Amino acid sequence: MDRIYLFHGFMGTAQSHFAQQISIWQDAFEVIPMDLPGHGSNPLDAPRPYFSSALSWIMDVIAVHGRGHLVGLSLGASLAIHVAVKNPGLCQSIVLTGYSPFIPDELEPLMRQQYEQFQRIERENPQVVHEFLTLHGTRWKNTLMAVLDDMTFHYPRVDDQAVKNLRVPTLVLNGSQEAYERHAASYLADIGNPLLQVGLIPGAGHVANRQKPAIYNTVVQDFWASLPVMD
């Protein structure tokens, strides 16, 4: 039975971001929903620097449980592709959604504006704070700032050569309604790695697997079915 690791996005959990995949896949696969450090049920608090520490933790966990298909959303997608770059032997395949290998220059001011808005979230959006508190407990703000600092000021880019050298079957499946993610999918396709496939889900945005789960699940399962059978 193939193994699937699920890596959620920023301030989510595996269950909150992948509920509509877990329920479909759990009968046919060994599904391992992974709450990232500082999130959900993970007992580890958010480290600093966040991304590199979370990446090391993920690789350690996979090394214990065994290689599998890595499925990531947003932050989780960045982590999944970096696992594939650093240790391809841990990956049967990777599926990336809500993903771009870089932040376009024109979006950097928006990222900084978003960073400043999150600094004021307790005053301006108490409903979201309540959700974060429910999901992550009192450590929610430490988690939020640790991840934001890295993803705003030290975005984990993947350069063209790294994409070209990827030796892991890869599916990038973004939503059609996010302009920069449409561009990212096209950009990645043009790099020309034969192991990399890209697609856009019509009518979906950044969290396409949640917004159009039936389409997403079908495309991902077809992708897996097309892969060579591994011993």
PDB file of C-alpha atoms in Angstrom:
ATOM      1  CA  MET A   1       0.000   0.000   0.000  1.00  0.00           C
ATOM      2  CA  ASP A   2       1.475   3.335  -1.057  1.00  0.00           C
ATOM      3  CA  ARG A   3       2.056   5.962   1.602  1.00  0.00           C
ATOM      4  CA  ILE A   4       0.843   9.574   1.349  1.00  0.00           C
ATOM      5  CA  TYR A   5       2.228  12.427   3.460  1.00  0.00           C
ATOM      6  CA  LEU A   6       0.039  15.532   3.671  1.00  0.00           C
ATOM      7  CA  PHE A   7       1.654  18.917   4.402  1.00  0.00           C
ATOM      8  CA  HIS A   8      -0.808  21.726   5.120  1.00  0.00           C
ATOM      9  CA  GLY A   9      -0.545  25.448   4.527  1.00  0.00           C
ATOM     10  CA  PHE A  10       0.165  28.428   6.774  1.00  0.00           C
ATOM     11  CA  MET A  11      -1.779  28.371  10.069  1.00  0.00           C
ATOM     12  CA  GLY A  12      -3.794  25.326   9.059  1.00  0.00           C
ATOM     13  CA  THR A  13      -3.629  21.670  10.014  1.00  0.00           C
ATOM     14  CA  ALA A  14      -3.552  18.524   7.930  1.00  0.00           C
ATOM     15  CA  GLN A  15      -7.178  17.837   8.844  1.00  0.00           C
ATOM     16  CA  SER A  16      -8.452  21.361   8.203  1.00  0.00           C
ATOM     17  CA  HIS A  17      -6.704  21.672   4.839  1.00  0.00           C
ATOM     18  CA  PHE A  18      -6.998  18.096   3.546  1.00  0.00           C
ATOM     19  CA  ALA A  19     -10.226  16.744   5.050  1.00  0.00           C
ATOM     20  CA  GLN A  20     -11.704  16.106   1.597  1.00  0.00           C
ATOM     21  CA  GLN A  21      -8.637  14.165   0.523  1.00  0.00           C
ATOM     22  CA  ILE A  22      -8.161  12.130   3.709  1.00  0.00           C
ATOM     23  CA  SER A  23     -11.704  10.778   3.577  1.00  0.00           C
ATOM     24  CA  ILE A  24     -11.277   9.681  -0.058  1.00  0.00           C
ATOM     25  CA  TRP A  25      -7.745   8.289   0.073  1.00  0.00           C
ATOM     26  CA  GLN A  26      -7.575   6.592   3.459  1.00  0.00           C
ATOM     27  CA  ASP A  27      -9.071   3.304   2.241  1.00  0.00           C
ATOM     28  CA  ALA A  28      -6.637   2.835  -0.647  1.00  0.00           C
ATOM     29  CA  PHE A  29      -3.473   4.380   0.811  1.00  0.00           C
ATOM     30  CA  GLU A  30      -1.624   4.727   4.075  1.00  0.00           C
ATOM     31  CA  VAL A  31      -2.395   8.392   4.701  1.00  0.00           C
ATOM     32  CA  ILE A  32      -0.118  10.254   7.119  1.00  0.00           C
ATOM     33  CA  PRO A  33      -1.508  13.740   7.880  1.00  0.00           C
ATOM     34  CA  MET A  34       1.370  15.809   9.249  1.00  0.00           C
ATOM     35  CA  ASP A  35       0.782  18.881  11.396  1.00  0.00           C
ATOM     36  CA  LEU A  36       3.862  21.055  10.982  1.00  0.00           C
ATOM     37  CA  PRO A  37       5.818  22.360  13.993  1.00  0.00           C
ATOM     38  CA  GLY A  38       3.796  24.959  15.888  1.00  0.00           C
ATOM     39  CA  HIS A  39       0.570  23.826  14.242  1.00  0.00           C
ATOM     40  CA  GLY A  40      -2.303  21.688  15.436  1.00  0.00           C
ATOM     41  CA  SER A  41      -1.354  18.501  17.268  1.00  0.00           C
ATOM     42  CA  ASN A  42       2.402  18.772  16.701  1.00  0.00           C
ATOM     43  CA  PRO A  43       4.012  19.038  20.162  1.00  0.00           C
ATOM     44  CA  LEU A  44       6.974  20.985  18.764  1.00  0.00           C
ATOM     45  CA  ASP A  45       6.703  24.760  18.940  1.00  0.00           C
ATOM     46  CA  ALA A  46       7.503  26.801  15.851  1.00  0.00           C
ATOM     47  CA  PRO A  47      11.301  27.085  15.588  1.00  0.00           C
ATOM     48  CA  ARG A  48      13.352  29.944  14.159  1.00  0.00           C
ATOM     49  CA  PRO A  49      14.406  29.934  11.420  1.00  0.00           C
ATOM     50  CA  TYR A  50      11.157  28.171  10.643  1.00  0.00           C
ATOM     51  CA  PHE A  51      11.474  26.741   7.161  1.00  0.00           C
ATOM     52  CA  SER A  52      14.830  25.002   7.414  1.00  0.00           C
ATOM     53  CA  SER A  53      13.963  23.537  10.814  1.00  0.00           C
ATOM     54  CA  ALA A  54      10.557  22.273   9.636  1.00  0.00           C
ATOM     55  CA  LEU A  55      12.204  20.791   6.553  1.00  0.00           C
ATOM     56  CA  SER A  56      14.700  18.832   8.654  1.00  0.00           C
ATOM     57  CA  TRP A  57      11.886  17.597  10.898  1.00  0.00           C
ATOM     58  CA  ILE A  58       9.866  16.384   7.898  1.00  0.00           C
ATOM     59  CA  MET A  59      12.809  14.508   6.414  1.00  0.00           C
ATOM     60  CA  ASP A  60      13.496  12.833   9.744  1.00  0.00           C
ATOM     61  CA  VAL A  61       9.865  11.693  10.020  1.00  0.00           C
ATOM     62  CA  ILE A  62       9.799  10.314   6.472  1.00  0.00           C
ATOM     63  CA  ALA A  63      13.104   8.528   7.033  1.00  0.00           C
ATOM     64  CA  VAL A  64      11.465   6.679   9.933  1.00  0.00           C
ATOM     65  CA  HIS A  65       8.141   5.816   8.265  1.00  0.00           C
ATOM     66  CA  GLY A  66       9.383   5.280   4.708  1.00  0.00           C
ATOM     67  CA  ARG A  67       9.206   6.965   1.321  1.00  0.00           C
ATOM     68  CA  GLY A  68       5.892   8.027  -0.096  1.00  0.00           C
ATOM     69  CA  HIS A  69       3.919  10.516  -2.142  1.00  0.00           C
ATOM     70  CA  LEU A  70       4.314  14.030  -0.705  1.00  0.00           C
ATOM     71  CA  VAL A  71       1.258  16.262  -1.097  1.00  0.00           C
ATOM     72  CA  GLY A  72       1.655  19.904  -0.105  1.00  0.00           C
ATOM     73  CA  LEU A  73      -0.492  23.025  -0.033  1.00  0.00           C
ATOM     74  CA  SER A  74       1.136  26.476  -0.071  1.00  0.00           C
ATOM     75  CA  LEU A  75       3.728  26.377   2.751  1.00  0.00           C
ATOM     76  CA  GLY A  76       3.455  22.599   2.642  1.00  0.00           C
ATOM     77  CA  ALA A  77       4.115  22.609  -1.104  1.00  0.00           C
ATOM     78  CA  SER A  78       7.325  24.592  -0.591  1.00  0.00           C
ATOM     79  CA  LEU A  79       8.430  22.061   2.001  1.00  0.00           C
ATOM     80  CA  ALA A  80       7.564  19.114  -0.245  1.00  0.00           C
ATOM     81  CA  ILE A  81       9.605  20.315  -3.208  1.00  0.00           C
ATOM     82  CA  HIS A  82      12.574  21.092  -0.977  1.00  0.00           C
ATOM     83  CA  VAL A  83      12.444  17.523   0.351  1.00  0.00           C
ATOM     84  CA  ALA A  84      12.520  16.310  -3.260  1.00  0.00           C
ATOM     85  CA  VAL A  85      15.479  18.558  -4.074  1.00  0.00           C
ATOM     86  CA  LYS A  86      17.495  17.638  -0.977  1.00  0.00           C
ATOM     87  CA  ASN A  87      16.590  13.955  -0.586  1.00  0.00           C
ATOM     88  CA  PRO A  88      14.740  12.552  -3.610  1.00  0.00           C
ATOM     89  CA  GLY A  89      14.989   9.031  -2.227  1.00  0.00           C
ATOM     90  CA  LEU A  90      12.289   9.929   0.302  1.00  0.00           C
ATOM     91  CA  CYS A  91       9.741  10.709  -2.429  1.00  0.00           C
ATOM     92  CA  GLN A  92       7.727   8.509  -4.762  1.00  0.00           C
ATOM     93  CA  SER A  93       6.210  11.693  -6.140  1.00  0.00           C
ATOM     94  CA  ILE A  94       5.303  15.212  -5.075  1.00  0.00           C
ATOM     95  CA  VAL A  95       2.047  17.105  -5.639  1.00  0.00           C
ATOM     96  CA  LEU A  96       2.186  20.881  -5.170  1.00  0.00           C
ATOM     97  CA  THR A  97      -0.835  23.179  -4.909  1.00  0.00           C
ATOM     98  CA  GLY A  98      -0.939  26.913  -4.248  1.00  0.00           C
ATOM     99  CA  TYR A  99       2.724  26.927  -5.206  1.00  0.00           C
ATOM    100  CA  SER A 100       5.229  29.225  -6.852  1.00  0.00           C
ATOM    101  CA  PRO A 101       9.009  28.665  -6.803  1.00  0.00           C
ATOM    102  CA  PHE A 102       9.522  32.383  -6.179  1.00  0.00           C
ATOM    103  CA  ILE A 103       7.620  35.539  -5.290  1.00  0.00           C
ATOM    104  CA  PRO A 104       7.435  37.868  -8.314  1.00  0.00           C
ATOM    105  CA  ASP A 105       8.989  41.278  -7.728  1.00  0.00           C
ATOM    106  CA  GLU A 106       5.649  42.996  -8.232  1.00  0.00           C
ATOM    107  CA  LEU A 107       4.128  41.001  -5.360  1.00  0.00           C
ATOM    108  CA  GLU A 108       6.799  41.804  -2.781  1.00  0.00           C
ATOM    109  CA  PRO A 109       5.055  45.033  -1.631  1.00  0.00           C
ATOM    110  CA  LEU A 110       1.833  43.051  -1.186  1.00  0.00           C
ATOM    111  CA  MET A 111       3.682  40.430   0.878  1.00  0.00           C
ATOM    112  CA  ARG A 112       5.042  43.145   3.158  1.00  0.00           C
ATOM    113  CA  GLN A 113       1.597  44.712   3.461  1.00  0.00           C
ATOM    114  CA  GLN A 114       0.183  41.317   4.411  1.00  0.00           C
ATOM    115  CA  TYR A 115       2.945  40.960   6.999  1.00  0.00           C
ATOM    116  CA  GLU A 116       1.956  44.274   8.573  1.00  0.00           C
ATOM    117  CA  GLN A 117      -1.730  43.312   8.553  1.00  0.00           C
ATOM    118  CA  PHE A 118      -0.984  40.122  10.449  1.00  0.00           C
ATOM    119  CA  GLN A 119       0.795  42.210  13.084  1.00  0.00           C
ATOM    120  CA  ARG A 120      -2.576  43.850  13.792  1.00  0.00           C
ATOM    121  CA  ILE A 121      -4.710  40.735  13.548  1.00  0.00           C
ATOM    122  CA  GLU A 122      -5.752  40.625  17.215  1.00  0.00           C
ATOM    123  CA  ARG A 123      -7.328  44.054  16.905  1.00  0.00           C
ATOM    124  CA  GLU A 124      -8.669  43.846  13.372  1.00  0.00           C
ATOM    125  CA  ASN A 125      -9.783  40.224  12.997  1.00  0.00           C
ATOM    126  CA  PRO A 126     -10.602  38.584  16.340  1.00  0.00           C
ATOM    127  CA  GLN A 127     -12.651  35.878  14.616  1.00  0.00           C
ATOM    128  CA  VAL A 128      -9.569  34.577  12.801  1.00  0.00           C
ATOM    129  CA  VAL A 129      -7.576  34.793  16.033  1.00  0.00           C
ATOM    130  CA  HIS A 130     -10.214  32.627  17.704  1.00  0.00           C
ATOM    131  CA  GLU A 131      -9.820  30.058  14.926  1.00  0.00           C
ATOM    132  CA  PHE A 132      -6.033  30.097  15.315  1.00  0.00           C
ATOM    133  CA  LEU A 133      -6.393  29.685  19.078  1.00  0.00           C
ATOM    134  CA  THR A 134      -8.714  26.723  18.572  1.00  0.00           C
ATOM    135  CA  LEU A 135      -6.378  25.030  16.090  1.00  0.00           C
ATOM    136  CA  HIS A 136      -2.991  25.791  17.627  1.00  0.00           C
ATOM    137  CA  GLY A 137      -3.511  26.852  21.222  1.00  0.00           C
ATOM    138  CA  THR A 138      -1.877  29.804  22.926  1.00  0.00           C
ATOM    139  CA  ARG A 139       1.289  29.423  20.843  1.00  0.00           C
ATOM    140  CA  TRP A 140      -0.556  30.564  17.711  1.00  0.00           C
ATOM    141  CA  LYS A 141       1.095  33.984  17.531  1.00  0.00           C
ATOM    142  CA  ASN A 142       4.603  32.593  17.881  1.00  0.00           C
ATOM    143  CA  THR A 143       3.811  30.196  15.039  1.00  0.00           C
ATOM    144  CA  LEU A 144       2.325  32.941  12.887  1.00  0.00           C
ATOM    145  CA  MET A 145       5.305  35.258  13.256  1.00  0.00           C
ATOM    146  CA  ALA A 146       7.930  32.537  12.850  1.00  0.00           C
ATOM    147  CA  VAL A 147       6.426  31.403   9.550  1.00  0.00           C
ATOM    148  CA  LEU A 148       5.669  34.924   8.319  1.00  0.00           C
ATOM    149  CA  ASP A 149       9.219  36.103   8.944  1.00  0.00           C
ATOM    150  CA  ASP A 150      10.626  33.340   6.750  1.00  0.00           C
ATOM    151  CA  MET A 151       8.022  33.389   3.991  1.00  0.00           C
ATOM    152  CA  THR A 152       8.016  37.201   3.723  1.00  0.00           C
ATOM    153  CA  PHE A 153      11.708  38.026   4.032  1.00  0.00           C
ATOM    154  CA  HIS A 154      13.451  34.719   3.220  1.00  0.00           C
ATOM    155  CA  TYR A 155      11.129  32.994   0.758  1.00  0.00           C
ATOM    156  CA  PRO A 156      12.457  29.481   0.014  1.00  0.00           C
ATOM    157  CA  ARG A 157      13.055  29.908  -3.704  1.00  0.00           C
ATOM    158  CA  VAL A 158      13.720  26.993  -6.013  1.00  0.00           C
ATOM    159  CA  ASP A 159      15.826  28.049  -8.982  1.00  0.00           C
ATOM    160  CA  ASP A 160      15.483  26.861 -12.575  1.00  0.00           C
ATOM    161  CA  GLN A 161      18.426  24.493 -12.363  1.00  0.00           C
ATOM    162  CA  ALA A 162      17.014  22.762  -9.299  1.00  0.00           C
ATOM    163  CA  VAL A 163      13.681  22.293 -11.081  1.00  0.00           C
ATOM    164  CA  LYS A 164      15.433  21.023 -14.200  1.00  0.00           C
ATOM    165  CA  ASN A 165      17.416  18.539 -12.095  1.00  0.00           C
ATOM    166  CA  LEU A 166      14.417  17.202 -10.147  1.00  0.00           C
ATOM    167  CA  ARG A 167      14.399  13.410 -10.304  1.00  0.00           C
ATOM    168  CA  VAL A 168      11.026  12.938  -8.640  1.00  0.00           C
ATOM    169  CA  PRO A 169       7.717  12.768 -10.564  1.00  0.00           C
ATOM    170  CA  THR A 170       6.076  16.118  -9.857  1.00  0.00           C
ATOM    171  CA  LEU A 171       2.580  17.500 -10.361  1.00  0.00           C
ATOM    172  CA  VAL A 172       1.948  21.216  -9.894  1.00  0.00           C
ATOM    173  CA  LEU A 173      -1.808  21.728  -9.628  1.00  0.00           C
ATOM    174  CA  ASN A 174      -2.725  25.360  -8.994  1.00  0.00           C
ATOM    175  CA  GLY A 175      -6.015  27.226  -9.120  1.00  0.00           C
ATOM    176  CA  SER A 176      -6.837  29.189 -12.265  1.00  0.00           C
ATOM    177  CA  GLN A 177      -8.046  32.259 -10.368  1.00  0.00           C
ATOM    178  CA  GLU A 178      -4.671  33.203  -8.854  1.00  0.00           C
ATOM    179  CA  ALA A 179      -2.755  35.165 -11.478  1.00  0.00           C
ATOM    180  CA  TYR A 180       0.726  34.622 -10.066  1.00  0.00           C
ATOM    181  CA  GLU A 181       0.044  30.902  -9.583  1.00  0.00           C
ATOM    182  CA  ARG A 182      -1.106  30.634 -13.205  1.00  0.00           C
ATOM    183  CA  HIS A 183       2.160  32.256 -14.163  1.00  0.00           C
ATOM    184  CA  ALA A 184       4.096  29.914 -11.866  1.00  0.00           C
ATOM    185  CA  ALA A 185       2.532  26.836 -13.459  1.00  0.00           C
ATOM    186  CA  SER A 186       3.360  28.086 -16.959  1.00  0.00           C
ATOM    187  CA  TYR A 187       6.868  29.079 -15.894  1.00  0.00           C
ATOM    188  CA  LEU A 188       7.567  25.645 -14.407  1.00  0.00           C
ATOM    189  CA  ALA A 189       6.193  23.859 -17.472  1.00  0.00           C
ATOM    190  CA  ASP A 190       8.528  25.840 -19.731  1.00  0.00           C
ATOM    191  CA  ILE A 191      11.619  24.694 -17.807  1.00  0.00           C
ATOM    192  CA  GLY A 192      11.223  21.388 -19.599  1.00  0.00           C
ATOM    193  CA  ASN A 193      11.725  18.673 -16.985  1.00  0.00           C
ATOM    194  CA  PRO A 194       9.980  15.562 -18.397  1.00  0.00           C
ATOM    195  CA  LEU A 195       9.127  14.386 -14.871  1.00  0.00           C
ATOM    196  CA  LEU A 196       7.191  17.585 -14.138  1.00  0.00           C
ATOM    197  CA  GLN A 197       3.537  18.014 -15.092  1.00  0.00           C
ATOM    198  CA  VAL A 198       1.437  21.109 -14.471  1.00  0.00           C
ATOM    199  CA  GLY A 199      -2.262  21.850 -14.442  1.00  0.00           C
ATOM    200  CA  LEU A 200      -4.784  24.515 -13.488  1.00  0.00           C
ATOM    201  CA  ILE A 201      -8.093  23.778 -11.795  1.00  0.00           C
ATOM    202  CA  PRO A 202     -10.804  26.029 -13.276  1.00  0.00           C
ATOM    203  CA  GLY A 203     -12.652  28.209 -10.820  1.00  0.00           C
ATOM    204  CA  ALA A 204     -10.277  27.514  -7.942  1.00  0.00           C
ATOM    205  CA  GLY A 205      -7.978  29.866  -6.082  1.00  0.00           C
ATOM    206  CA  HIS A 206      -5.023  29.372  -3.763  1.00  0.00           C
ATOM    207  CA  VAL A 207      -6.469  26.364  -1.919  1.00  0.00           C
ATOM    208  CA  ALA A 208      -7.673  24.484  -4.983  1.00  0.00           C
ATOM    209  CA  ASN A 209      -7.876  21.121  -3.226  1.00  0.00           C
ATOM    210  CA  ARG A 210     -10.481  22.552  -0.835  1.00  0.00           C
ATOM    211  CA  GLN A 211     -12.386  24.619  -3.383  1.00  0.00           C
ATOM    212  CA  LYS A 212     -12.668  21.967  -6.108  1.00  0.00           C
ATOM    213  CA  PRO A 213     -11.959  18.693  -4.299  1.00  0.00           C
ATOM    214  CA  ALA A 214     -13.580  16.349  -6.827  1.00  0.00           C
ATOM    215  CA  ILE A 215     -11.477  17.685  -9.716  1.00  0.00           C
ATOM    216  CA  TYR A 216      -8.349  17.848  -7.582  1.00  0.00           C
ATOM    217  CA  ASN A 217      -8.715  14.296  -6.270  1.00  0.00           C
ATOM    218  CA  THR A 218      -9.337  12.868  -9.731  1.00  0.00           C
ATOM    219  CA  VAL A 219      -6.343  14.612 -11.316  1.00  0.00           C
ATOM    220  CA  VAL A 220      -4.003  13.616  -8.491  1.00  0.00           C
ATOM    221  CA  GLN A 221      -5.145   9.995  -8.521  1.00  0.00           C
ATOM    222  CA  ASP A 222      -4.737   9.845 -12.315  1.00  0.00           C
ATOM    223  CA  PHE A 223      -1.223  11.236 -11.892  1.00  0.00           C
ATOM    224  CA  TRP A 224      -0.348   8.542  -9.364  1.00  0.00           C
ATOM    225  CA  ALA A 225      -1.874   5.834 -11.553  1.00  0.00           C
ATOM    226  CA  SER A 226       0.383   6.919 -14.431  1.00  0.00           C
ATOM    227  CA  LEU A 227       3.571   6.383 -12.426  1.00  0.00           C
ATOM    228  CA  PRO A 228       5.688   3.249 -12.810  1.00  0.00           C
ATOM    229  CA  VAL A 229       4.929   0.592 -10.201  1.00  0.00           C
ATOM    230  CA  MET A 230       7.586   0.644  -7.483  1.00  0.00           C
ATOM    231  CA  ASP A 231       8.734  -2.366  -5.480  1.00  0.00           C
TER     232      ASP A 231
END
